[in-house]
CSV table of C-alpha atoms in Angstrom, one decimal:
chain,number,residue,atom,x,y,z
R,1,UNK,CA,85.4,110.0,73.7
R,2,UNK,CA,86.6,106.5,74.4
R,3,UNK,CA,87.9,105.5,77.7
R,4,UNK,CA,90.6,102.9,78.5
R,5,UNK,CA,90.4,101.8,82.0
R,6,UNK,CA,93.0,99.1,81.6
R,7,UNK,CA,95.8,101.7,82.2
R,8,UNK,CA,94.9,101.6,85.9
R,9,UNK,CA,95.7,97.9,86.0
R,10,UNK,CA,98.8,98.4,83.9
R,11,UNK,CA,100.2,100.8,86.5
R,12,UNK,CA,99.0,99.0,89.6
R,13,UNK,CA,102.5,98.5,91.1
R,14,UNK,CA,103.2,102.3,90.7
R,15,UNK,CA,99.9,103.2,92.3
R,16,UNK,CA,100.4,100.7,95.1
R,17,UNK,CA,103.8,102.2,95.9
R,18,UNK,CA,102.2,105.6,95.9
R,19,UNK,CA,99.5,104.3,98.4
R,20,UNK,CA,102.3,102.9,100.5
R,21,UNK,CA,104.2,106.2,100.7
R,22,UNK,CA,100.9,108.0,101.6
R,23,UNK,CA,100.3,105.5,104.5
R,24,UNK,CA,103.9,105.7,105.7
R,25,UNK,CA,103.9,109.5,105.6
R,26,UNK,CA,100.6,109.6,107.6
R,27,UNK,CA,101.9,107.2,110.3
R,28,UNK,CA,105.4,108.9,110.5
R,29,UNK,CA,103.8,112.4,110.8
R,30,UNK,CA,101.5,111.4,113.6
R,31,UNK,CA,104.3,109.6,115.4
R,32,UNK,CA,106.2,112.8,115.4
R,33,UNK,CA,103.2,115.1,116.0
R,34,UNK,CA,101.8,113.5,119.1
R,35,UNK,CA,104.9,114.0,121.2
R,36,UNK,CA,105.4,117.3,119.4
R,37,UNK,CA,101.9,118.5,120.2
R,38,UNK,CA,102.3,117.4,123.8
R,39,UNK,CA,105.6,119.3,124.1
R,40,UNK,CA,104.1,122.4,122.6
R,41,UNK,CA,101.1,122.2,125.0
R,42,UNK,CA,103.3,121.8,128.0
R,43,UNK,CA,105.5,124.7,126.9
R,44,UNK,CA,102.4,126.8,126.5
R,45,UNK,CA,101.4,126.1,130.1
R,46,UNK,CA,104.9,126.6,131.5
R,47,UNK,CA,105.5,129.0,134.3
R,48,UNK,CA,108.3,130.6,132.3
R,49,UNK,CA,107.0,133.5,130.3
R,50,UNK,CA,109.4,132.9,127.3
R,51,UNK,CA,108.5,129.3,127.0
R,52,UNK,CA,104.7,129.8,127.2
R,53,UNK,CA,105.0,132.7,124.8
R,54,UNK,CA,106.8,130.4,122.3
R,55,UNK,CA,104.2,127.7,122.8
R,56,UNK,CA,101.3,130.1,122.1
R,57,UNK,CA,103.0,131.6,119.1
R,58,UNK,CA,103.8,128.2,117.6
R,59,UNK,CA,100.2,126.9,117.9
R,60,UNK,CA,98.5,130.1,116.7
R,61,UNK,CA,101.0,130.6,113.9
R,62,UNK,CA,100.8,127.2,112.3
R,63,UNK,CA,97.1,126.8,112.9
R,64,UNK,CA,96.5,129.9,110.9
R,65,UNK,CA,98.6,129.0,107.8
R,66,UNK,CA,97.8,127.0,104.7
R,67,UNK,CA,99.7,123.7,104.9
R,68,UNK,CA,100.8,123.9,101.3
R,69,UNK,CA,102.6,127.1,102.1
R,70,UNK,CA,104.3,125.5,105.1
R,71,UNK,CA,105.4,122.7,102.8
R,72,UNK,CA,107.0,125.1,100.3
R,73,UNK,CA,108.6,127.1,103.1
R,74,UNK,CA,110.2,124.0,104.7
R,75,UNK,CA,111.3,122.8,101.3
R,76,UNK,CA,113.3,126.0,100.9
R,77,UNK,CA,114.3,126.7,104.4
R,78,UNK,CA,115.7,123.3,105.4
R,79,UNK,CA,118.6,123.3,102.9
R,80,UNK,CA,119.4,126.9,103.9
R,81,UNK,CA,119.5,126.1,107.6
R,82,UNK,CA,121.4,122.9,107.3
R,83,UNK,CA,123.4,123.1,104.0
R,84,UNK,CA,125.4,120.0,104.8
R,85,UNK,CA,122.5,117.6,105.2
R,86,UNK,CA,120.8,116.2,102.2
R,87,UNK,CA,117.0,116.1,102.8
R,88,UNK,CA,115.0,113.6,100.7
R,89,UNK,CA,111.6,115.0,99.7
R,90,UNK,CA,109.9,112.5,102.1
R,91,UNK,CA,111.7,113.9,105.1
R,92,UNK,CA,110.9,117.5,104.0
R,93,UNK,CA,107.2,116.6,103.7
R,94,UNK,CA,107.4,114.9,107.0
R,95,UNK,CA,108.9,118.0,108.7
R,96,UNK,CA,106.3,120.3,107.2
R,97,UNK,CA,103.3,118.2,108.0
R,98,UNK,CA,104.6,117.5,111.5
R,99,UNK,CA,104.9,121.3,112.2
R,100,UNK,CA,101.3,121.8,111.2
R,101,UNK,CA,99.8,118.8,112.9
R,102,UNK,CA,101.8,119.4,116.1
R,103,UNK,CA,100.1,122.7,116.3
R,104,UNK,CA,96.6,121.1,115.9
R,105,UNK,CA,97.5,118.4,118.4
R,106,UNK,CA,98.7,120.9,120.9
R,107,UNK,CA,95.4,122.7,120.7
R,108,UNK,CA,93.5,119.4,121.0
R,109,UNK,CA,95.5,118.4,124.1
R,110,UNK,CA,95.0,121.8,125.6
R,111,UNK,CA,91.2,121.7,125.1
R,112,UNK,CA,91.1,118.2,126.6
R,113,UNK,CA,93.2,119.2,129.7
R,114,UNK,CA,91.3,122.5,130.2
R,115,UNK,CA,87.9,120.6,130.1
R,116,UNK,CA,88.8,119.0,133.4
R,117,UNK,CA,87.5,121.3,136.1
R,118,UNK,CA,90.1,123.2,138.1
R,119,UNK,CA,88.7,122.1,141.4
R,120,UNK,CA,90.0,118.6,140.7
R,121,UNK,CA,93.5,119.8,140.3
R,122,UNK,CA,93.2,121.9,143.4
R,123,UNK,CA,91.8,118.9,145.4
R,124,UNK,CA,94.7,116.7,144.2
R,125,UNK,CA,97.2,119.3,145.1
R,126,UNK,CA,95.6,119.7,148.5
R,127,UNK,CA,96.1,116.0,149.0
R,128,UNK,CA,99.8,116.5,148.6
R,129,UNK,CA,100.3,115.4,145.0
R,130,UNK,CA,102.9,117.1,142.9
R,131,UNK,CA,102.0,119.0,139.7
R,132,UNK,CA,103.3,116.2,137.6
R,133,UNK,CA,101.4,113.6,139.6
R,134,UNK,CA,98.1,115.6,139.3
R,135,UNK,CA,98.6,115.7,135.5
R,136,UNK,CA,99.4,112.0,135.2
R,137,UNK,CA,96.9,110.5,137.6
R,138,UNK,CA,94.0,112.9,137.7
R,139,UNK,CA,93.8,115.1,134.6
R,140,UNK,CA,95.2,113.0,131.7
R,141,UNK,CA,93.1,109.9,132.3
R,142,UNK,CA,89.9,112.0,132.1
R,143,UNK,CA,91.1,114.2,129.3
R,144,UNK,CA,92.0,111.1,127.2
R,145,UNK,CA,88.3,110.4,126.4
R,146,UNK,CA,87.8,113.9,125.1
R,147,UNK,CA,91.1,113.9,123.2
R,148,UNK,CA,90.9,110.6,121.5
R,149,UNK,CA,88.0,111.4,119.1
R,150,UNK,CA,89.5,114.8,118.2
R,151,UNK,CA,92.9,113.1,117.6
R,152,UNK,CA,91.1,110.7,115.2
R,153,UNK,CA,89.6,113.6,113.2
R,154,UNK,CA,93.0,115.1,113.0
R,155,UNK,CA,94.3,111.8,111.7
R,156,UNK,CA,91.8,111.8,108.9
R,157,UNK,CA,92.6,115.4,108.0
R,158,UNK,CA,96.3,114.5,108.0
R,159,UNK,CA,95.7,111.5,105.8
R,160,UNK,CA,94.1,113.8,103.3
R,161,UNK,CA,96.6,116.6,103.7
R,162,UNK,CA,99.5,114.2,102.8
R,163,UNK,CA,98.3,114.7,99.2
R,164,UNK,CA,99.8,118.2,99.4
R,165,UNK,CA,103.4,117.0,99.6
R,166,UNK,CA,103.0,116.0,95.9
R,167,UNK,CA,103.9,119.6,95.1
R,168,UNK,CA,107.5,119.0,96.4
R,169,UNK,CA,107.7,115.7,94.4
R,170,UNK,CA,107.2,113.2,97.2
R,171,UNK,CA,106.0,110.1,95.4
R,172,UNK,CA,102.8,109.7,97.2
R,173,UNK,CA,99.5,108.6,95.6
R,174,UNK,CA,98.6,112.0,94.2
R,175,UNK,CA,102.1,112.6,92.7
R,176,UNK,CA,102.2,109.1,91.2
R,177,UNK,CA,98.8,109.4,89.6
R,178,UNK,CA,99.6,112.8,88.2
R,179,UNK,CA,102.9,111.5,86.8
R,180,UNK,CA,101.2,108.6,85.1
R,181,UNK,CA,98.6,111.0,83.7
R,182,UNK,CA,101.4,113.1,82.2
R,183,UNK,CA,103.0,110.1,80.6
R,184,UNK,CA,100.0,108.5,78.9
R,185,UNK,CA,97.4,111.2,78.7
R,186,UNK,CA,94.7,109.0,80.2
R,187,UNK,CA,93.6,112.0,82.3
R,188,UNK,CA,90.1,111.0,83.2
R,189,UNK,CA,90.9,107.4,84.0
R,190,UNK,CA,93.9,108.2,86.1
R,191,UNK,CA,92.4,111.0,88.1
R,192,UNK,CA,89.2,109.0,88.7
R,193,UNK,CA,91.3,106.1,89.9
R,194,UNK,CA,93.2,108.4,92.2
R,195,UNK,CA,89.9,109.7,93.7
R,196,UNK,CA,88.5,106.2,94.1
R,197,UNK,CA,91.6,104.9,95.8
R,198,UNK,CA,91.6,107.9,98.2
R,199,UNK,CA,87.9,107.2,98.8
R,200,UNK,CA,88.5,103.5,99.6
R,201,UNK,CA,91.2,104.5,102.1
R,202,UNK,CA,89.5,107.5,103.6
R,203,UNK,CA,85.9,106.4,103.8
R,204,UNK,CA,86.4,103.7,106.5
R,205,UNK,CA,88.6,106.2,108.5
R,206,UNK,CA,85.9,108.9,108.4
R,207,UNK,CA,83.3,106.3,109.5
R,208,UNK,CA,85.6,105.1,112.3
R,209,UNK,CA,85.8,108.7,113.6
R,210,UNK,CA,82.0,108.9,113.7
R,211,UNK,CA,81.9,105.7,115.5
R,212,UNK,CA,84.5,106.9,118.0
R,213,UNK,CA,82.5,110.1,118.7
R,214,UNK,CA,79.4,108.0,119.4
R,215,UNK,CA,81.2,105.4,121.5
R,216,UNK,CA,83.5,107.5,123.7
R,217,UNK,CA,82.7,111.1,122.9
R,218,UNK,CA,81.7,113.3,125.8
R,219,UNK,CA,78.6,115.3,125.4
R,220,UNK,CA,78.5,118.5,127.4
S,1,UNK,CA,123.1,134.6,105.6
S,2,UNK,CA,121.8,137.8,104.1
S,3,UNK,CA,118.2,138.7,103.3
S,4,UNK,CA,117.0,140.7,100.4
S,5,UNK,CA,113.4,141.7,100.4
S,6,UNK,CA,113.6,144.0,97.3
S,7,UNK,CA,111.9,141.4,95.0
S,8,UNK,CA,108.8,141.7,97.2
S,9,UNK,CA,108.8,145.5,97.2
S,10,UNK,CA,109.3,145.6,93.4
S,11,UNK,CA,106.4,143.2,92.8
S,12,UNK,CA,104.0,144.5,95.4
S,13,UNK,CA,101.3,145.2,92.9
S,14,UNK,CA,101.5,141.6,91.5
S,15,UNK,CA,101.4,140.1,95.0
S,16,UNK,CA,98.6,142.5,96.0
S,17,UNK,CA,96.5,141.3,93.1
S,18,UNK,CA,97.1,137.8,94.4
S,19,UNK,CA,95.8,138.8,97.8
S,20,UNK,CA,92.7,140.2,96.2
S,21,UNK,CA,92.1,137.0,94.2
S,22,UNK,CA,92.6,135.0,97.4
S,23,UNK,CA,90.0,137.1,99.2
S,24,UNK,CA,87.6,136.9,96.3
S,25,UNK,CA,87.9,133.1,96.0
S,26,UNK,CA,87.5,132.8,99.8
S,27,UNK,CA,84.3,134.9,99.7
S,28,UNK,CA,82.8,133.0,96.7
S,29,UNK,CA,83.6,129.6,98.2
S,30,UNK,CA,82.4,130.5,101.7
S,31,UNK,CA,79.1,132.0,100.5
S,32,UNK,CA,78.5,129.1,98.0
S,33,UNK,CA,79.5,126.4,100.5
S,34,UNK,CA,77.3,128.0,103.2
S,35,UNK,CA,74.2,128.0,101.0
S,36,UNK,CA,74.8,124.5,99.5
S,37,UNK,CA,75.9,123.1,102.9
S,38,UNK,CA,72.9,124.7,104.7
S,39,UNK,CA,70.5,123.2,102.2
S,40,UNK,CA,72.2,119.8,102.5
S,41,UNK,CA,72.3,119.9,106.2
S,42,UNK,CA,68.6,120.7,106.5
S,43,UNK,CA,67.6,118.2,103.9
S,44,UNK,CA,69.5,115.5,105.8
S,45,UNK,CA,67.9,116.5,109.1
S,46,UNK,CA,64.3,116.7,107.8
S,47,UNK,CA,64.2,115.1,104.4
S,48,UNK,CA,62.7,111.8,103.4
S,49,UNK,CA,65.0,108.7,103.2
S,50,UNK,CA,65.5,108.8,99.4
S,51,UNK,CA,67.1,112.2,100.0
S,52,UNK,CA,69.1,111.6,103.1
S,53,UNK,CA,70.8,108.4,102.0
S,54,UNK,CA,72.5,109.8,98.8
S,55,UNK,CA,73.3,113.0,100.6
S,56,UNK,CA,75.0,111.1,103.5
S,57,UNK,CA,77.0,109.3,100.8
S,58,UNK,CA,78.0,112.6,99.2
S,59,UNK,CA,79.0,114.1,102.5
S,60,UNK,CA,81.1,111.1,103.6
S,61,UNK,CA,82.8,111.0,100.2
S,62,UNK,CA,83.9,114.6,100.5
S,63,UNK,CA,85.1,113.9,104.0
S,64,UNK,CA,87.2,111.0,102.7
S,65,UNK,CA,88.8,112.6,99.7
S,66,UNK,CA,91.5,115.3,99.9
S,67,UNK,CA,90.5,118.7,98.6
S,68,UNK,CA,93.5,118.6,96.3
S,69,UNK,CA,92.1,115.6,94.6
S,70,UNK,CA,88.6,117.2,94.2
S,71,UNK,CA,90.3,120.3,92.8
S,72,UNK,CA,92.4,118.4,90.3
S,73,UNK,CA,89.5,116.3,89.2
S,74,UNK,CA,87.2,119.2,88.7
S,75,UNK,CA,89.8,121.1,86.7
S,76,UNK,CA,91.2,118.3,84.5
S,77,UNK,CA,88.7,115.5,84.4
S,78,UNK,CA,85.3,117.0,84.8
S,79,UNK,CA,85.6,119.1,81.6
S,80,UNK,CA,86.4,115.9,79.7
S,81,UNK,CA,83.2,114.2,80.9
S,82,UNK,CA,81.0,117.3,80.5
S,83,UNK,CA,82.6,118.4,77.2
S,84,UNK,CA,83.1,122.0,78.4
S,85,UNK,CA,86.0,124.2,79.4
S,86,UNK,CA,86.2,125.5,82.9
S,87,UNK,CA,88.3,128.6,83.7
S,88,UNK,CA,90.7,128.3,86.6
S,89,UNK,CA,88.8,130.5,89.0
S,90,UNK,CA,85.4,128.8,88.3
S,91,UNK,CA,87.0,125.3,88.7
S,92,UNK,CA,88.6,126.3,92.0
S,93,UNK,CA,85.4,127.8,93.4
S,94,UNK,CA,83.3,124.9,92.3
S,95,UNK,CA,85.7,122.3,93.9
S,96,UNK,CA,86.0,124.3,97.1
S,97,UNK,CA,82.2,124.8,97.3
S,98,UNK,CA,81.6,121.1,96.8
S,99,UNK,CA,84.2,120.1,99.4
S,100,UNK,CA,83.4,122.6,102.1
S,101,UNK,CA,79.6,122.4,101.7
S,102,UNK,CA,80.0,118.8,103.1
S,103,UNK,CA,81.6,120.2,106.3
S,104,UNK,CA,79.0,123.0,106.6
S,105,UNK,CA,76.2,120.5,106.2
S,106,UNK,CA,77.6,118.4,109.1
S,107,UNK,CA,77.7,121.4,111.5
S,108,UNK,CA,74.2,122.5,110.5
S,109,UNK,CA,73.0,119.0,111.2
S,110,UNK,CA,74.7,118.9,114.5
S,111,UNK,CA,73.3,122.3,115.4
S,112,UNK,CA,69.8,121.4,114.5
S,113,UNK,CA,70.2,118.1,116.4
S,114,UNK,CA,71.3,120.0,119.5
S,115,UNK,CA,68.0,121.7,120.0
S,116,UNK,CA,65.9,119.5,122.3
S,117,UNK,CA,63.1,117.6,120.5
S,118,UNK,CA,60.7,118.7,123.2
S,119,UNK,CA,60.8,122.2,121.8
S,120,UNK,CA,59.8,121.0,118.3
S,121,UNK,CA,56.9,119.0,119.9
S,122,UNK,CA,55.8,122.0,121.9
S,123,UNK,CA,55.8,124.1,118.7
S,124,UNK,CA,53.8,121.6,116.8
S,125,UNK,CA,51.4,121.3,119.7
S,126,UNK,CA,50.8,125.0,119.6
S,127,UNK,CA,49.7,124.6,116.0
S,128,UNK,CA,52.8,125.7,114.2
S,129,UNK,CA,53.6,124.0,110.9
S,130,UNK,CA,56.8,122.0,110.7
S,131,UNK,CA,58.5,124.7,108.5
S,132,UNK,CA,57.5,127.4,111.1
S,133,UNK,CA,59.0,125.3,113.9
S,134,UNK,CA,62.2,125.0,112.0
S,135,UNK,CA,62.3,128.6,111.0
S,136,UNK,CA,61.2,130.2,114.3
S,137,UNK,CA,62.4,127.9,117.0
S,138,UNK,CA,65.1,125.5,115.9
S,139,UNK,CA,67.2,127.6,113.5
S,140,UNK,CA,67.6,130.7,115.6
S,141,UNK,CA,69.2,128.7,118.4
S,142,UNK,CA,71.1,126.3,116.1
S,143,UNK,CA,72.8,129.1,114.2
S,144,UNK,CA,74.1,130.7,117.3
S,145,UNK,CA,75.4,127.4,118.7
S,146,UNK,CA,77.3,126.4,115.6
S,147,UNK,CA,79.0,129.8,115.2
S,148,UNK,CA,82.4,128.6,116.6
S,149,UNK,CA,82.5,125.6,114.3
S,150,UNK,CA,81.4,127.8,111.4
S,151,UNK,CA,84.3,130.1,112.2
S,152,UNK,CA,86.8,127.3,111.9
S,153,UNK,CA,85.2,126.3,108.6
S,154,UNK,CA,85.7,129.9,107.3
S,155,UNK,CA,89.4,129.7,108.3
S,156,UNK,CA,89.7,126.3,106.6
S,157,UNK,CA,88.2,127.8,103.5
S,158,UNK,CA,90.8,130.6,103.3
S,159,UNK,CA,93.5,128.1,103.9
S,160,UNK,CA,92.2,125.8,101.2
S,161,UNK,CA,92.2,128.5,98.6
S,162,UNK,CA,96.0,128.3,98.7
S,163,UNK,CA,95.7,124.8,97.2
S,164,UNK,CA,94.2,126.4,94.0
S,165,UNK,CA,97.8,127.3,93.1
S,166,UNK,CA,98.2,123.8,91.7
S,167,UNK,CA,95.7,124.6,88.9
S,168,UNK,CA,97.4,128.0,88.4
S,169,UNK,CA,94.6,130.3,89.8
S,170,UNK,CA,96.5,133.6,90.2
S,171,UNK,CA,95.8,133.8,94.0
S,172,UNK,CA,98.3,134.8,96.6
S,173,UNK,CA,100.1,131.5,96.9
S,174,UNK,CA,100.6,131.2,93.2
S,175,UNK,CA,101.8,134.7,92.8
S,176,UNK,CA,104.3,134.1,95.7
S,177,UNK,CA,105.6,131.0,94.0
S,178,UNK,CA,106.1,132.9,90.8
S,179,UNK,CA,108.0,135.7,92.5
S,180,UNK,CA,110.0,133.2,94.5
S,181,UNK,CA,111.2,131.3,91.5
S,182,UNK,CA,111.8,134.4,89.4
S,183,UNK,CA,113.8,136.2,92.1
S,184,UNK,CA,115.6,133.1,93.5
S,185,UNK,CA,114.7,134.5,97.0
S,186,UNK,CA,112.2,131.8,98.1
S,187,UNK,CA,113.0,132.2,101.8
S,188,UNK,CA,112.1,135.9,102.0
S,189,UNK,CA,109.1,135.5,99.7
S,190,UNK,CA,107.5,132.5,101.5
S,191,UNK,CA,108.2,133.9,104.9
S,192,UNK,CA,106.5,137.1,104.0
S,193,UNK,CA,103.6,135.1,102.5
S,194,UNK,CA,103.3,133.2,105.8
S,195,UNK,CA,103.0,136.5,107.7
S,196,UNK,CA,100.4,137.8,105.2
S,197,UNK,CA,98.3,134.6,105.4
S,198,UNK,CA,98.5,134.8,109.1
S,199,UNK,CA,97.3,138.4,109.1
S,200,UNK,CA,94.4,137.4,106.8
S,201,UNK,CA,93.3,134.4,108.9
S,202,UNK,CA,93.9,135.4,112.5
S,203,UNK,CA,91.3,138.2,112.5
S,204,UNK,CA,88.7,135.9,111.0
S,205,UNK,CA,89.0,133.3,113.7
S,206,UNK,CA,89.2,135.9,116.4
S,207,UNK,CA,86.4,137.9,114.9
S,208,UNK,CA,84.0,134.9,114.9
S,209,UNK,CA,85.0,134.1,118.5
S,210,UNK,CA,84.2,137.6,119.5
S,211,UNK,CA,80.8,137.7,117.8
S,212,UNK,CA,80.0,134.3,119.4
S,213,UNK,CA,80.8,135.6,122.9
S,214,UNK,CA,78.4,138.4,122.3
S,215,UNK,CA,75.5,136.3,121.1
S,216,UNK,CA,76.1,133.0,122.9
S,217,UNK,CA,73.3,133.7,125.4
S,218,UNK,CA,70.8,133.7,122.5
S,219,UNK,CA,71.6,130.0,121.8
S,220,UNK,CA,70.9,128.8,125.3
S,221,UNK,CA,67.6,127.1,126.1
């Protein structure tokens, strides 16, 4: 079997645009999922039964589902819910990933906030701070150190999970590489190139997460 | 908007087979990944340098590459290099084992590392061999401590089996897609699939939590 690695160079602009889409999707999803996760966590801790029930349901449901299924589901349900709006695949992928990642983030935030002892909240309340002030001035600054490394791991998982949107034809790196493979039958070369590109992008991120855990992680 | 769940009822056997394949694939991958990952984790914790360096590279690689890419590569590219044909199911289990073993090895390593070194030294001072110390002192505590993390790896394994649909393994996700496109009722089919996946996954995460609560005291020292 002879290999022809030059195809990778020939298709460099396509691959680069795939990489760009992957990166854009990762950033856009996180930008939605951080406020999303925060909202879900606050809902979950709400005093109103209905809201807290919804928050719990949302987190438990989406955390216990394969993302690929959520992507398919959103792909079919969005056009049914809003028949007048035309959703490009990128937006559909974004919504699906944001649903999943919001649930993960909500759990991360909750773990971070719950790790701060209750006595601190009670002490601050006794000093006359409002609930919101306690959250902002006492709990969140401490929880931040525990949340940040976990958020960074979620970021890496998200970066990898963006590859799944290729099933609904979002032109990310995976989709682009598979398309080129189908065109010129350079299967091994193209798939290896795809894996290597993902490695180059993901490896520094994984290392960065390790560094973050060492640097600011809290050991119990 | 009207719902029609009859395609699901008509094809329950087809979908049920999918659930069985999903469960089988999950078990094979989880068992394989636990054995491989346990070995890698222990080798990284106690092995010589020429073992730990390549293993660290392997683990970090698997953490950097999406499981979908590993899966596609194993199914489409690996047979070209090796000159063999891999059936769907074997390719999917191989890819999942390779990917998840990396995560298992990380938690094994962290569990082993969480047992204070003083205990190892005490064991050695009592005349135990290194293997005895690991087997009788370190591992029993480490295994209990990593149970919660292991539980989330189990649930990740089940979730990742759904990705095997892209190489047409007839597991539940793939069967659902087939029914959805044949019946033109994707909403009903995928919503039902969500409920069934949830019912598969939720007891696993909860079950591991419950076991952990019962044995947690054994891990304290």
